[in-house]
DNA sequence: CAGTGGTCTAGACCACAAG
DNA sequence: TTGTGGTCTAGACCACTGG
């Protein structure tokens, strides 16, 4: 047993961060190996490993076998943001969520959508649009394409009460996806739906999800003016 | 020693994900304890723990002592996005980066900024604005406030060649921060700087960083039309 | 109170990549 | 080739919290 107090991996992580912050370990410098640090902190190497892995995940150090661990020269900050179901997001603000279905059709998607779905020309897709409301006010316009061949159950789904956004999250587990954020101006149709002025700046997200390298669905969400996404660093 | 092949924590993670995907473990269900899974997979409990911790980090399951591990009813997708230094971001696209300093003054920040800096009224701040260029074209307008008391070295920094964005990343390690994204319309001044039309939709990010609960700097970046942020899911 | 996850240990072997 | 991180083990104690 050890004489001193037990040290946690969080404690080691904090100490490592402190040494980086104070330039005791300057950018680009190689820091001691796990074994050395384990001796210094009087703990097992696994504990040091856990701590350094966390620091590496945050991007502040880079680790490579044989080369050791180095303080990053150009730390890439990583922000993690939660993307909740829209209903949850609205209810978390204490508002009531409703979804109003606008369009539901089976059609061949335009090339841009087909590319995102990784689909082949001629394949039928389900095209659904609708409006998410917060306490009766427009919150976001959802424009979604679903590959029916990949998700046959979608054909029978009732999107009049449950938005595609929520239905898919609950029914279709996916493996991967990507999301992008941008700003666009509201055109006349969008302005009418979102009850905003034409030309207003809208926050827009586009998401695609897939499973087994097969595109499942792609969606464009246009949020009413004033929407803002937050994330920690 | 064991008879079968060694199983990795990634393998266990993938198997867990498969069972969730196939509804073998439906949403809301409690899954077997770590000890049981360790027996089933023929590995140590620590290995199962590592795998389940990863799955929990992705938001697909929720773990609580005594209550066990449950498949999330409303999985909150987490997106991780990298926030590189602007120069790196531009150079990654094969373009040349320049920074053009527009304003540098010491002034008392408006209340909104002061709130973000957690500063006290009357404290002087460094106010710097400038334009990031990609191959000579406007890329983003930077509007930054720096707490001089917290970062005295900023007073002597040369922002004519190195943008505050880059200078701070390289010189001021911080502990925490937050970032938000929004869409706004370009006003006349912004349109002139970014060489876009007045009223264009601009993607805007606002970041604040702090250390020891003390605000260091807050910045608003307004990107030229067409800018887009990508992230994985 | 007691079940479950959280963490630590001491040791071992392995994979990768720098020299 | 060899140093370094990556991972696994078998066991242990602890912290939290549900019942």
Short mmCIF file of C-alpha atoms (C1' of nucleotides) in Angstrom, two decimals:
data_model
loop_
_atom_site.label_atom_id
_atom_site.label_comp_id
_atom_site.label_asym_id
_atom_site.label_seq_id
_atom_site.Cartn_x
_atom_site.Cartn_y
_atom_site.Cartn_z
CA UNK A 1 0.00 0.00 0.00
CA UNK A 2 1.03 3.57 -0.54
CA UNK A 3 1.78 6.18 2.07
CA UNK A 4 0.17 9.18 0.38
CA UNK A 5 -3.44 9.73 -0.54
CA UNK A 6 -5.08 7.96 -3.40
CA UNK A 7 -4.92 10.02 -6.56
CA UNK A 8 -7.66 9.87 -9.16
CA UNK A 9 -7.26 9.97 -12.91
CA UNK A 10 -9.09 13.29 -12.84
CA UNK A 11 -6.45 14.62 -10.49
CA UNK A 12 -3.70 13.54 -12.83
CA UNK A 13 -5.54 15.04 -15.77
CA UNK A 14 -5.88 18.35 -13.95
CA UNK A 15 -2.21 18.37 -13.04
CA UNK A 16 -1.28 17.64 -16.63
CA UNK A 17 -3.51 20.45 -17.81
CA UNK A 18 -1.92 22.76 -15.28
CA UNK A 19 1.58 21.98 -16.53
CA UNK A 20 0.51 22.63 -20.09
CA UNK A 21 -1.20 25.85 -19.10
CA UNK A 22 1.79 27.15 -17.19
CA UNK A 23 4.16 26.23 -20.03
CA UNK A 24 6.01 23.90 -17.71
CA UNK A 25 5.37 21.64 -20.69
CA UNK A 26 5.43 24.08 -23.59
CA UNK A 27 3.73 23.50 -26.94
CA UNK A 28 5.59 20.91 -28.95
CA UNK A 29 7.41 19.49 -25.96
CA UNK A 30 7.48 15.83 -25.26
CA UNK A 31 6.15 14.98 -21.84
CA UNK A 32 7.36 12.11 -19.66
CA UNK A 33 6.20 8.62 -20.51
CA UNK A 34 3.32 6.94 -18.77
CA UNK A 35 5.62 4.80 -16.69
CA UNK A 36 7.56 7.80 -15.42
CA UNK A 37 4.43 9.71 -14.57
CA UNK A 38 3.02 6.69 -12.79
CA UNK A 39 6.09 6.65 -10.58
CA UNK A 40 5.90 10.39 -10.01
CA UNK A 41 2.22 10.34 -9.09
CA UNK A 42 2.57 7.09 -7.21
CA UNK A 43 -0.12 5.28 -9.10
CA UNK A 44 -0.55 2.54 -11.66
CA UNK A 45 0.28 3.20 -15.27
CA UNK A 46 -3.32 2.45 -16.23
CA UNK A 47 -4.41 5.44 -14.20
CA UNK A 48 -1.98 7.72 -15.98
CA UNK A 49 -3.12 6.22 -19.27
CA UNK A 50 -6.73 7.04 -18.50
CA UNK A 51 -5.85 10.62 -17.65
CA UNK A 52 -3.69 11.19 -20.72
CA UNK A 53 -6.26 9.60 -22.97
CA UNK A 54 -8.79 12.17 -21.82
CA UNK A 55 -6.37 15.01 -22.45
CA UNK A 56 -5.59 13.61 -25.87
CA UNK A 57 -9.30 13.37 -26.66
CA UNK A 58 -9.61 17.07 -25.94
CA UNK A 59 -6.90 17.72 -28.50
CA UNK A 60 -4.33 19.31 -26.19
CA UNK A 61 -1.76 16.55 -26.56
CA UNK A 62 -0.97 14.08 -29.30
CA UNK A 63 0.05 10.55 -28.53
CA UNK A 64 1.87 8.10 -30.74
CA UNK A 65 3.46 4.81 -29.95
CA UNK A 66 7.18 5.02 -29.65
CA UNK A 67 7.11 8.77 -30.25
CA UNK A 68 5.50 9.42 -26.91
CA UNK A 69 3.13 12.20 -25.92
CA UNK A 70 3.60 15.77 -27.11
CA UNK A 71 1.81 18.99 -26.31
CA UNK A 72 -0.06 20.03 -29.44
CA UNK A 73 1.39 22.98 -31.32
CA UNK A 74 -1.95 23.94 -32.79
CA UNK A 75 -4.56 22.56 -30.47
CA UNK A 76 -7.79 22.01 -32.33
CA UNK A 77 -10.55 22.87 -29.99
CA UNK A 78 -13.32 20.35 -30.05
CA UNK A 79 -16.84 21.41 -29.29
CA UNK A 80 -19.45 18.86 -28.42
CA UNK A 81 -23.01 19.76 -29.07
CA UNK A 82 -26.12 17.83 -28.26
CA UNK A 83 -28.67 17.41 -30.98
CA UNK A 84 -31.90 16.55 -29.26
CA UNK A 85 -35.15 15.60 -30.86
CA UNK A 86 -36.90 18.84 -31.74
CA UNK A 87 -39.83 18.03 -29.51
CA UNK A 88 -37.51 17.60 -26.55
CA UNK A 89 -35.66 20.77 -27.38
CA UNK A 90 -38.90 22.75 -27.35
CA UNK A 91 -40.26 21.10 -24.23
CA UNK A 92 -36.98 21.75 -22.45
CA UNK A 93 -37.75 25.44 -22.85
CA UNK A 94 -41.11 24.92 -21.23
CA UNK A 95 -43.07 25.23 -24.44
CA UNK A 96 -45.55 22.90 -26.07
CA UNK A 97 -44.52 21.13 -29.24
CA UNK A 98 -46.73 20.47 -32.22
CA UNK A 99 -45.98 19.23 -35.66
CA UNK A 100 -47.97 20.22 -38.70
CA UNK A 101 -47.56 18.00 -41.72
CA UNK A 102 -47.45 19.99 -44.94
CA UNK A 103 -46.48 17.57 -47.68
CA UNK A 104 -46.11 13.84 -48.07
CA UNK A 105 -45.32 12.33 -51.40
CA UNK A 106 -43.35 9.61 -53.05
CA UNK A 107 -41.05 11.07 -55.62
CA UNK A 108 -37.67 10.80 -57.17
CA UNK A 109 -35.36 13.10 -55.29
CA UNK A 110 -33.33 15.78 -57.03
CA UNK A 111 -29.74 14.94 -57.76
CA UNK A 112 -28.44 16.85 -54.78
CA UNK A 113 -30.56 14.80 -52.39
CA UNK A 114 -29.87 11.58 -54.21
CA UNK A 115 -26.18 12.19 -53.77
CA UNK A 116 -26.59 12.61 -50.05
CA UNK A 117 -28.67 9.44 -49.84
CA UNK A 118 -26.08 7.56 -51.84
CA UNK A 119 -29.04 6.30 -53.83
CA UNK A 120 -29.34 5.18 -57.40
CA UNK A 121 -31.34 7.09 -59.98
CA UNK A 122 -34.93 6.00 -60.29
CA UNK A 123 -35.27 4.83 -56.73
CA UNK A 124 -38.41 6.12 -55.11
CA UNK A 125 -38.13 8.15 -51.95
CA UNK A 126 -40.56 9.44 -49.42
CA UNK A 127 -40.58 13.20 -49.29
CA UNK A 128 -42.06 14.77 -46.18
CA UNK A 129 -42.22 18.40 -45.15
CA UNK A 130 -43.79 19.96 -42.12
CA UNK A 131 -43.56 22.62 -39.49
CA UNK A 132 -42.49 22.28 -35.89
CA UNK A 133 -44.33 24.68 -33.60
CA UNK A 134 -43.43 25.92 -30.14
CA UNK A 135 -46.50 27.09 -28.25
CA UNK A 136 -48.17 27.50 -31.62
CA UNK A 137 -45.42 29.62 -33.14
CA UNK A 138 -43.28 28.42 -36.03
CA UNK A 139 -40.01 27.00 -34.79
CA UNK A 140 -38.50 25.05 -37.64
CA UNK A 141 -39.43 23.85 -41.10
CA UNK A 142 -38.49 20.24 -41.77
CA UNK A 143 -37.82 19.08 -45.31
CA UNK A 144 -36.94 15.41 -45.33
CA UNK A 145 -36.23 12.65 -47.82
CA UNK A 146 -36.37 9.03 -46.75
CA UNK A 147 -35.10 6.09 -48.77
CA UNK A 148 -38.12 3.79 -48.78
CA UNK A 149 -36.08 0.83 -49.88
CA UNK A 150 -33.88 1.25 -46.83
CA UNK A 151 -36.72 2.02 -44.44
CA UNK A 152 -39.88 0.33 -45.74
CA UNK A 153 -41.68 0.92 -42.46
CA UNK A 154 -41.67 4.63 -43.16
CA UNK A 155 -44.35 4.10 -45.79
CA UNK A 156 -46.83 3.18 -43.09
CA UNK A 157 -45.74 5.74 -40.53
CA UNK A 158 -48.22 8.37 -39.42
CA UNK A 159 -46.43 11.69 -39.64
CA UNK A 160 -49.49 13.78 -38.85
CA UNK A 161 -48.89 13.52 -35.13
CA UNK A 162 -45.34 12.27 -34.82
CA UNK A 163 -42.83 14.22 -36.87
CA UNK A 164 -40.46 12.32 -39.12
CA UNK A 165 -37.73 13.72 -36.95
CA UNK A 166 -39.04 11.91 -33.91
CA UNK A 167 -40.31 8.83 -35.72
CA UNK A 168 -36.93 8.14 -37.21
CA UNK A 169 -35.03 8.67 -34.00
CA UNK A 170 -37.31 6.22 -32.22
CA UNK A 171 -37.56 3.63 -34.95
CA UNK A 172 -34.43 3.74 -37.02
CA UNK A 173 -31.17 3.32 -35.25
CA UNK A 174 -28.36 4.47 -37.45
CA UNK A 175 -24.65 4.09 -37.40
CA UNK A 176 -23.25 7.24 -38.81
CA UNK A 177 -24.13 10.60 -40.11
CA UNK A 178 -22.99 14.10 -40.66
CA UNK A 179 -24.43 17.48 -40.01
CA UNK A 180 -23.71 20.91 -41.33
CA UNK A 181 -24.76 24.39 -40.33
CA UNK A 182 -25.25 27.39 -42.52
CA UNK A 183 -27.14 30.63 -42.88
CA UNK A 184 -29.56 31.38 -45.70
CA UNK A 185 -32.12 34.01 -46.56
CA UNK A 186 -35.78 33.17 -46.30
CA UNK A 187 -37.47 33.03 -49.66
CA UNK A 188 -41.12 33.95 -50.07
CA UNK A 189 -42.44 30.46 -49.38
CA UNK A 190 -40.24 29.94 -46.35
CA UNK A 191 -41.15 33.35 -44.99
CA UNK A 192 -44.82 32.48 -45.20
CA UNK A 193 -44.38 29.15 -43.44
CA UNK A 194 -42.13 30.49 -40.70
CA UNK A 195 -44.14 33.72 -40.41
CA UNK A 196 -41.09 35.85 -40.86
CA UNK A 197 -40.06 38.48 -43.37
CA UNK A 198 -38.76 37.52 -46.76
CA UNK A 199 -34.98 37.85 -46.74
CA UNK A 200 -34.64 37.18 -43.04
CA UNK A 201 -31.51 35.29 -42.08
CA UNK A 202 -32.35 31.71 -41.22
CA UNK A 203 -30.22 29.21 -39.39
CA UNK A 204 -30.22 25.98 -41.36
CA UNK A 205 -28.98 22.51 -40.53
CA UNK A 206 -28.62 19.64 -42.94
CA UNK A 207 -28.25 16.11 -41.67
CA UNK A 208 -27.70 12.82 -43.38
CA UNK A 209 -27.64 9.48 -41.65
CA UNK A 210 -26.64 6.08 -42.89
CA UNK A 211 -26.18 2.49 -41.89
CA UNK A 212 -23.84 0.05 -43.54
CA UNK A 213 -22.74 2.72 -45.99
CA UNK A 214 -26.30 3.05 -47.15
CA UNK A 215 -28.03 6.41 -46.90
CA UNK A 216 -31.21 6.30 -44.87
CA UNK A 217 -32.52 9.82 -44.73
CA UNK A 218 -31.45 13.37 -45.25
CA UNK A 219 -33.13 16.39 -43.78
CA UNK A 220 -32.92 20.13 -43.96
CA UNK A 221 -34.16 22.08 -40.98
CA UNK A 222 -34.75 25.80 -41.37
CA UNK A 223 -35.18 27.53 -38.05
CA UNK A 224 -37.19 30.65 -37.41
CA UNK A 225 -35.14 33.83 -37.02
CA UNK A 226 -33.37 34.17 -33.70
CA UNK A 227 -32.54 30.49 -33.34
CA UNK A 228 -29.17 29.80 -31.84
CA UNK A 229 -27.14 26.69 -31.17
CA UNK A 230 -24.98 26.43 -28.08
CA UNK A 231 -22.11 24.11 -27.33
CA UNK A 232 -19.41 23.70 -24.73
CA UNK A 233 -15.74 23.75 -25.51
CA UNK B 1 -5.90 -18.56 -20.20
CA UNK B 2 -9.01 -18.63 -22.29
CA UNK B 3 -9.82 -20.99 -25.07
CA UNK B 4 -11.44 -18.55 -27.51
CA UNK B 5 -9.92 -15.54 -29.21
CA UNK B 6 -9.15 -12.38 -27.36
CA UNK B 7 -11.99 -9.89 -27.62
CA UNK B 8 -11.36 -6.18 -27.70
CA UNK B 9 -13.40 -3.49 -26.04
CA UNK B 10 -14.27 -2.24 -29.54
CA UNK B 11 -15.69 -5.64 -30.32
CA UNK B 12 -17.86 -5.58 -27.25
CA UNK B 13 -18.96 -2.04 -28.06
CA UNK B 14 -19.95 -3.08 -31.56
CA UNK B 15 -21.87 -6.07 -30.27
CA UNK B 16 -23.69 -3.87 -27.77
CA UNK B 17 -24.54 -1.41 -30.53
CA UNK B 18 -25.81 -4.28 -32.66
CA UNK B 19 -28.13 -5.49 -29.92
CA UNK B 20 -29.50 -2.01 -29.46
CA UNK B 21 -29.94 -1.55 -33.19
CA UNK B 22 -31.75 -4.85 -33.62
CA UNK B 23 -33.99 -4.13 -30.64
CA UNK B 24 -32.66 -7.20 -28.91
CA UNK B 25 -32.23 -4.61 -26.19
CA UNK B 26 -35.14 -2.25 -26.87
CA UNK B 27 -35.26 1.39 -25.82
CA UNK B 28 -35.77 1.70 -22.09
CA UNK B 29 -34.67 -1.85 -21.36
CA UNK B 30 -32.13 -2.62 -18.74
CA UNK B 31 -29.19 -4.51 -20.08
CA UNK B 32 -27.17 -7.11 -18.17
CA UNK B 33 -24.68 -5.91 -15.62
CA UNK B 34 -21.01 -5.57 -16.35
CA UNK B 35 -20.18 -8.74 -14.48
CA UNK B 36 -22.69 -10.79 -16.46
CA UNK B 37 -21.48 -9.40 -19.75
CA UNK B 38 -17.90 -10.08 -18.75
CA UNK B 39 -18.82 -13.73 -18.24
CA UNK B 40 -20.72 -13.87 -21.50
CA UNK B 41 -17.92 -12.31 -23.53
CA UNK B 42 -15.29 -14.18 -21.61
CA UNK B 43 -13.32 -11.11 -20.62
CA UNK B 44 -12.55 -8.97 -17.61
CA UNK B 45 -15.16 -6.62 -16.25
CA UNK B 46 -12.85 -3.69 -16.93
CA UNK B 47 -13.06 -4.45 -20.63
CA UNK B 48 -16.84 -4.44 -20.56
CA UNK B 49 -16.69 -1.23 -18.56
CA UNK B 50 -14.56 0.43 -21.18
CA UNK B 51 -16.93 -0.60 -23.95
CA UNK B 52 -20.07 0.50 -22.12
CA UNK B 53 -18.50 3.79 -21.13
CA UNK B 54 -17.93 4.56 -24.80
CA UNK B 55 -21.51 3.70 -25.64
CA UNK B 56 -22.73 5.83 -22.78
CA UNK B 57 -20.59 8.72 -23.97
CA UNK B 58 -22.32 8.53 -27.32
CA UNK B 59 -25.64 8.90 -25.55
CA UNK B 60 -27.18 5.57 -26.55
CA UNK B 61 -27.31 4.16 -23.04
CA UNK B 62 -27.56 5.70 -19.61
CA UNK B 63 -25.68 4.29 -16.67
CA UNK B 64 -26.37 4.77 -13.00
CA UNK B 65 -25.00 2.99 -10.02
CA UNK B 66 -27.36 0.51 -8.54
CA UNK B 67 -29.89 1.19 -11.31
CA UNK B 68 -27.69 -0.41 -13.94
CA UNK B 69 -27.44 0.42 -17.62
CA UNK B 70 -30.48 1.21 -19.71
CA UNK B 71 -30.95 1.85 -23.41
CA UNK B 72 -31.85 5.51 -23.80
CA UNK B 73 -35.47 6.24 -24.67
CA UNK B 74 -34.59 9.49 -26.38
CA UNK B 75 -31.00 9.21 -27.43
CA UNK B 76 -29.44 12.64 -27.69
CA UNK B 77 -27.15 12.60 -30.65
CA UNK B 78 -23.85 14.23 -29.92
CA UNK B 79 -21.93 15.90 -32.68
CA UNK B 80 -18.29 16.74 -32.27
CA UNK B 81 -16.94 19.54 -34.35
CA UNK B 82 -13.41 20.75 -34.63
CA UNK B 83 -12.79 24.44 -34.28
CA UNK B 84 -9.45 25.10 -35.88
CA UNK B 85 -7.56 28.33 -35.93
CA UNK B 86 -8.93 30.32 -38.85
CA UNK B 87 -5.57 30.38 -40.58
CA UNK B 88 -5.39 26.61 -40.45
CA UNK B 89 -8.94 26.32 -41.70
CA UNK B 90 -8.17 28.46 -44.72
CA UNK B 91 -4.85 26.82 -45.47
CA UNK B 92 -6.49 23.41 -45.24
CA UNK B 93 -8.53 24.44 -48.27
CA UNK B 94 -5.37 25.28 -50.12
CA UNK B 95 -5.81 29.00 -49.86
CA UNK B 96 -3.53 31.70 -48.50
CA UNK B 97 -4.49 33.37 -45.25
CA UNK B 98 -4.06 37.03 -44.44
CA UNK B 99 -5.30 39.13 -41.62
CA UNK B 100 -6.10 42.78 -41.95
CA UNK B 101 -6.31 44.72 -38.72
CA UNK B 102 -9.11 47.27 -38.77
CA UNK B 103 -9.44 48.61 -35.25
CA UNK B 104 -7.48 48.43 -32.06
CA UNK B 105 -8.52 50.40 -29.03
CA UNK B 106 -8.77 50.24 -25.31
CA UNK B 107 -12.30 50.86 -24.23
CA UNK B 108 -14.93 49.91 -21.78
CA UNK B 109 -16.99 47.15 -23.32
CA UNK B 110 -20.74 47.39 -23.68
CA UNK B 111 -22.80 45.63 -21.06
CA UNK B 112 -23.44 42.62 -23.25
CA UNK B 113 -19.74 42.00 -23.71
CA UNK B 114 -18.95 42.76 -20.10
CA UNK B 115 -21.43 40.11 -19.07
CA UNK B 116 -19.75 37.53 -21.24
CA UNK B 117 -16.36 38.47 -19.84
CA UNK B 118 -17.69 38.26 -16.31
CA UNK B 119 -15.94 41.56 -15.81
CA UNK B 120 -16.66 44.43 -13.52
CA UNK B 121 -17.82 47.82 -14.79
CA UNK B 122 -15.02 50.27 -15.45
CA UNK B 123 -12.45 47.64 -16.28
CA UNK B 124 -10.59 48.49 -19.45
CA UNK B 125 -10.60 46.00 -22.25
CA UNK B 126 -8.74 45.66 -25.49
CA UNK B 127 -11.06 45.84 -28.46
CA UNK B 128 -9.73 44.48 -31.73
CA UNK B 129 -11.44 44.02 -35.05
CA UNK B 130 -10.09 42.78 -38.31
CA UNK B 131 -10.73 40.78 -41.41
CA UNK B 132 -9.54 37.30 -42.26
CA UNK B 133 -8.87 36.84 -45.96
CA UNK B 134 -8.62 33.69 -48.02
CA UNK B 135 -6.59 34.26 -51.17
CA UNK B 136 -7.36 37.95 -50.77
CA UNK B 137 -11.11 37.51 -50.47
CA UNK B 138 -13.00 38.31 -47.29
CA UNK B 139 -13.56 35.20 -45.22
CA UNK B 140 -14.58 36.30 -41.77
CA UNK B 141 -14.82 39.48 -39.74
CA UNK B 142 -13.42 39.17 -36.23
CA UNK B 143 -14.71 41.41 -33.46
CA UNK B 144 -12.93 40.63 -30.22
CA UNK B 145 -12.75 41.92 -26.67
CA UNK B 146 -9.88 40.95 -24.42
CA UNK B 147 -9.70 41.52 -20.69
CA UNK B 148 -6.37 43.28 -20.32
CA UNK B 149 -6.26 42.65 -16.60
CA UNK B 150 -6.51 38.92 -17.25
CA UNK B 151 -4.13 38.92 -20.22
CA UNK B 152 -1.69 41.79 -19.80
CA UNK B 153 0.56 40.45 -22.54
CA UNK B 154 -2.15 41.23 -25.08
CA UNK B 155 -1.33 44.92 -24.75
CA UNK B 156 2.04 44.34 -26.39
CA UNK B 157 0.90 41.84 -28.98
CA UNK B 158 1.26 42.72 -32.63
CA UNK B 159 -2.05 41.97 -34.26
CA UNK B 160 -1.13 43.41 -37.65
CA UNK B 161 0.38 40.14 -38.81
CA UNK B 162 -0.91 37.58 -36.34
CA UNK B 163 -4.64 37.72 -35.78
CA UNK B 164 -5.94 37.85 -32.22
CA UNK B 165 -7.54 34.52 -33.02
CA UNK B 166 -4.19 32.90 -33.56
CA UNK B 167 -2.27 34.89 -30.99
CA UNK B 168 -4.62 33.87 -28.22
CA UNK B 169 -4.68 30.22 -29.17
CA UNK B 170 -0.91 30.12 -29.12
CA UNK B 171 -0.33 32.21 -26.05
CA UNK B 172 -3.29 31.86 -23.76
CA UNK B 173 -4.27 28.40 -22.73
CA UNK B 174 -7.75 28.42 -21.33
CA UNK B 175 -9.79 26.01 -19.35
CA UNK B 176 -13.32 26.41 -20.49
CA UNK B 177 -15.49 28.18 -22.94
CA UNK B 178 -18.68 28.11 -24.86
CA UNK B 179 -19.61 28.74 -28.41
CA UNK B 180 -22.85 29.51 -30.14
CA UNK B 181 -23.94 29.65 -33.74
CA UNK B 182 -26.55 31.83 -35.31
CA UNK B 183 -27.60 33.52 -38.52
CA UNK B 184 -27.85 37.28 -38.95
CA UNK B 185 -28.32 39.75 -41.76
CA UNK B 186 -25.39 41.80 -42.91
CA UNK B 187 -25.78 45.47 -42.10
CA UNK B 188 -24.26 48.13 -44.30
CA UNK B 189 -20.90 48.21 -42.53
CA UNK B 190 -20.57 44.45 -42.47
CA UNK B 191 -21.55 44.21 -46.11
CA UNK B 192 -18.81 46.63 -47.05
CA UNK B 193 -16.16 44.77 -45.06
CA UNK B 194 -17.16 41.34 -46.27
CA UNK B 195 -17.83 42.58 -49.81
CA UNK B 196 -21.31 41.14 -49.85
CA UNK B 197 -24.77 42.58 -50.28
CA UNK B 198 -26.50 44.33 -47.45
CA UNK B 199 -29.05 41.96 -45.97
CA UNK B 200 -27.16 38.83 -46.92
CA UNK B 201 -27.47 35.99 -44.46
CA UNK B 202 -24.27 35.61 -42.48
CA UNK B 203 -23.18 32.69 -40.38
CA UNK B 204 -22.03 34.00 -37.02
CA UNK B 205 -20.23 32.35 -34.14
CA UNK B 206 -19.72 33.80 -30.70
CA UNK B 207 -17.14 32.34 -28.39
CA UNK B 208 -16.16 33.11 -24.84
CA UNK B 209 -13.30 31.52 -22.99
CA UNK B 210 -12.33 31.64 -19.38
CA UNK B 211 -9.88 30.35 -16.82
CA UNK B 212 -10.54 30.00 -13.15
CA UNK B 213 -14.04 31.38 -13.62
CA UNK B 214 -12.53 34.54 -15.02
CA UNK B 215 -13.49 35.64 -18.50
CA UNK B 216 -10.49 36.07 -20.79
CA UNK B 217 -11.86 36.99 -24.16
CA UNK B 218 -15.02 36.96 -26.17
CA UNK B 219 -15.23 37.08 -29.92
CA UNK B 220 -17.82 37.35 -32.62
CA UNK B 221 -16.92 35.94 -36.01
CA UNK B 222 -19.10 36.85 -38.96
CA UNK B 223 -18.41 34.69 -41.96
CA UNK B 224 -18.86 35.69 -45.57
CA UNK B 225 -21.98 34.28 -47.25
CA UNK B 226 -21.73 30.62 -48.17
CA UNK B 227 -19.77 29.59 -45.12
CA UNK B 228 -20.74 26.24 -43.69
CA UNK B 229 -19.72 24.23 -40.66
CA UNK B 230 -19.48 20.47 -40.84
CA UNK B 231 -19.45 17.90 -38.06
CA UNK B 232 -19.67 14.17 -37.66
CA UNK B 233 -22.37 12.44 -35.68
"C1'" DC C 1 -28.89 -1.97 3.20
"C1'" DA C 2 -27.07 -4.00 -0.81
"C1'" DG C 3 -26.56 -4.03 -5.90
"C1'" DT C 4 -24.30 -1.78 -9.57
"C1'" DG C 5 -21.10 0.99 -11.81
"C1'" DG C 6 -16.54 3.76 -11.01
"C1'" DT C 7 -12.00 3.38 -10.26
"C1'" DC C 8 -7.45 1.65 -9.01
"C1'" DT C 9 -3.70 -1.90 -9.01
"C1'" DA C 10 0.25 -4.72 -10.47
"C1'" DG C 11 1.44 -7.18 -13.99
"C1'" DA C 12 1.51 -8.78 -18.70
"C1'" DC C 13 1.58 -8.96 -23.70
"C1'" DC C 14 1.04 -6.68 -27.92
"C1'" DA C 15 1.04 -3.15 -31.88
"C1'" DC C 16 3.07 0.37 -33.88
"C1'" DA C 17 6.57 3.35 -35.52
"C1'" DA C 18 10.95 5.91 -34.83
"C1'" DG C 19 15.69 5.41 -35.34
"C1'" DT D 1 15.36 -3.33 -33.14
"C1'" DT D 2 13.36 -1.26 -29.29
"C1'" DG D 3 10.81 2.20 -26.81
"C1'" DT D 4 6.25 3.82 -26.09
"C1'" DG D 5 1.45 3.76 -25.87
"C1'" DG D 6 -2.81 0.42 -26.24
"C1'" DT D 7 -5.12 -2.96 -24.14
"C1'" DC D 8 -6.38 -6.86 -21.20
"C1'" DT D 9 -6.60 -9.34 -16.66
"C1'" DA D 10 -8.06 -10.77 -12.02
"C1'" DG D 11 -8.94 -8.84 -8.10
"C1'" DA D 12 -10.15 -5.28 -4.92
"C1'" DC D 13 -12.35 -1.36 -2.68
"C1'" DC D 14 -15.32 2.42 -3.03
"C1'" DA D 15 -19.39 5.67 -4.19
"C1'" DC D 16 -23.70 6.28 -5.26
"C1'" DT D 17 -28.43 5.32 -5.09
"C1'" DG D 18 -32.60 2.36 -5.57
"C1'" DG D 19 -35.53 -0.30 -2.90
#
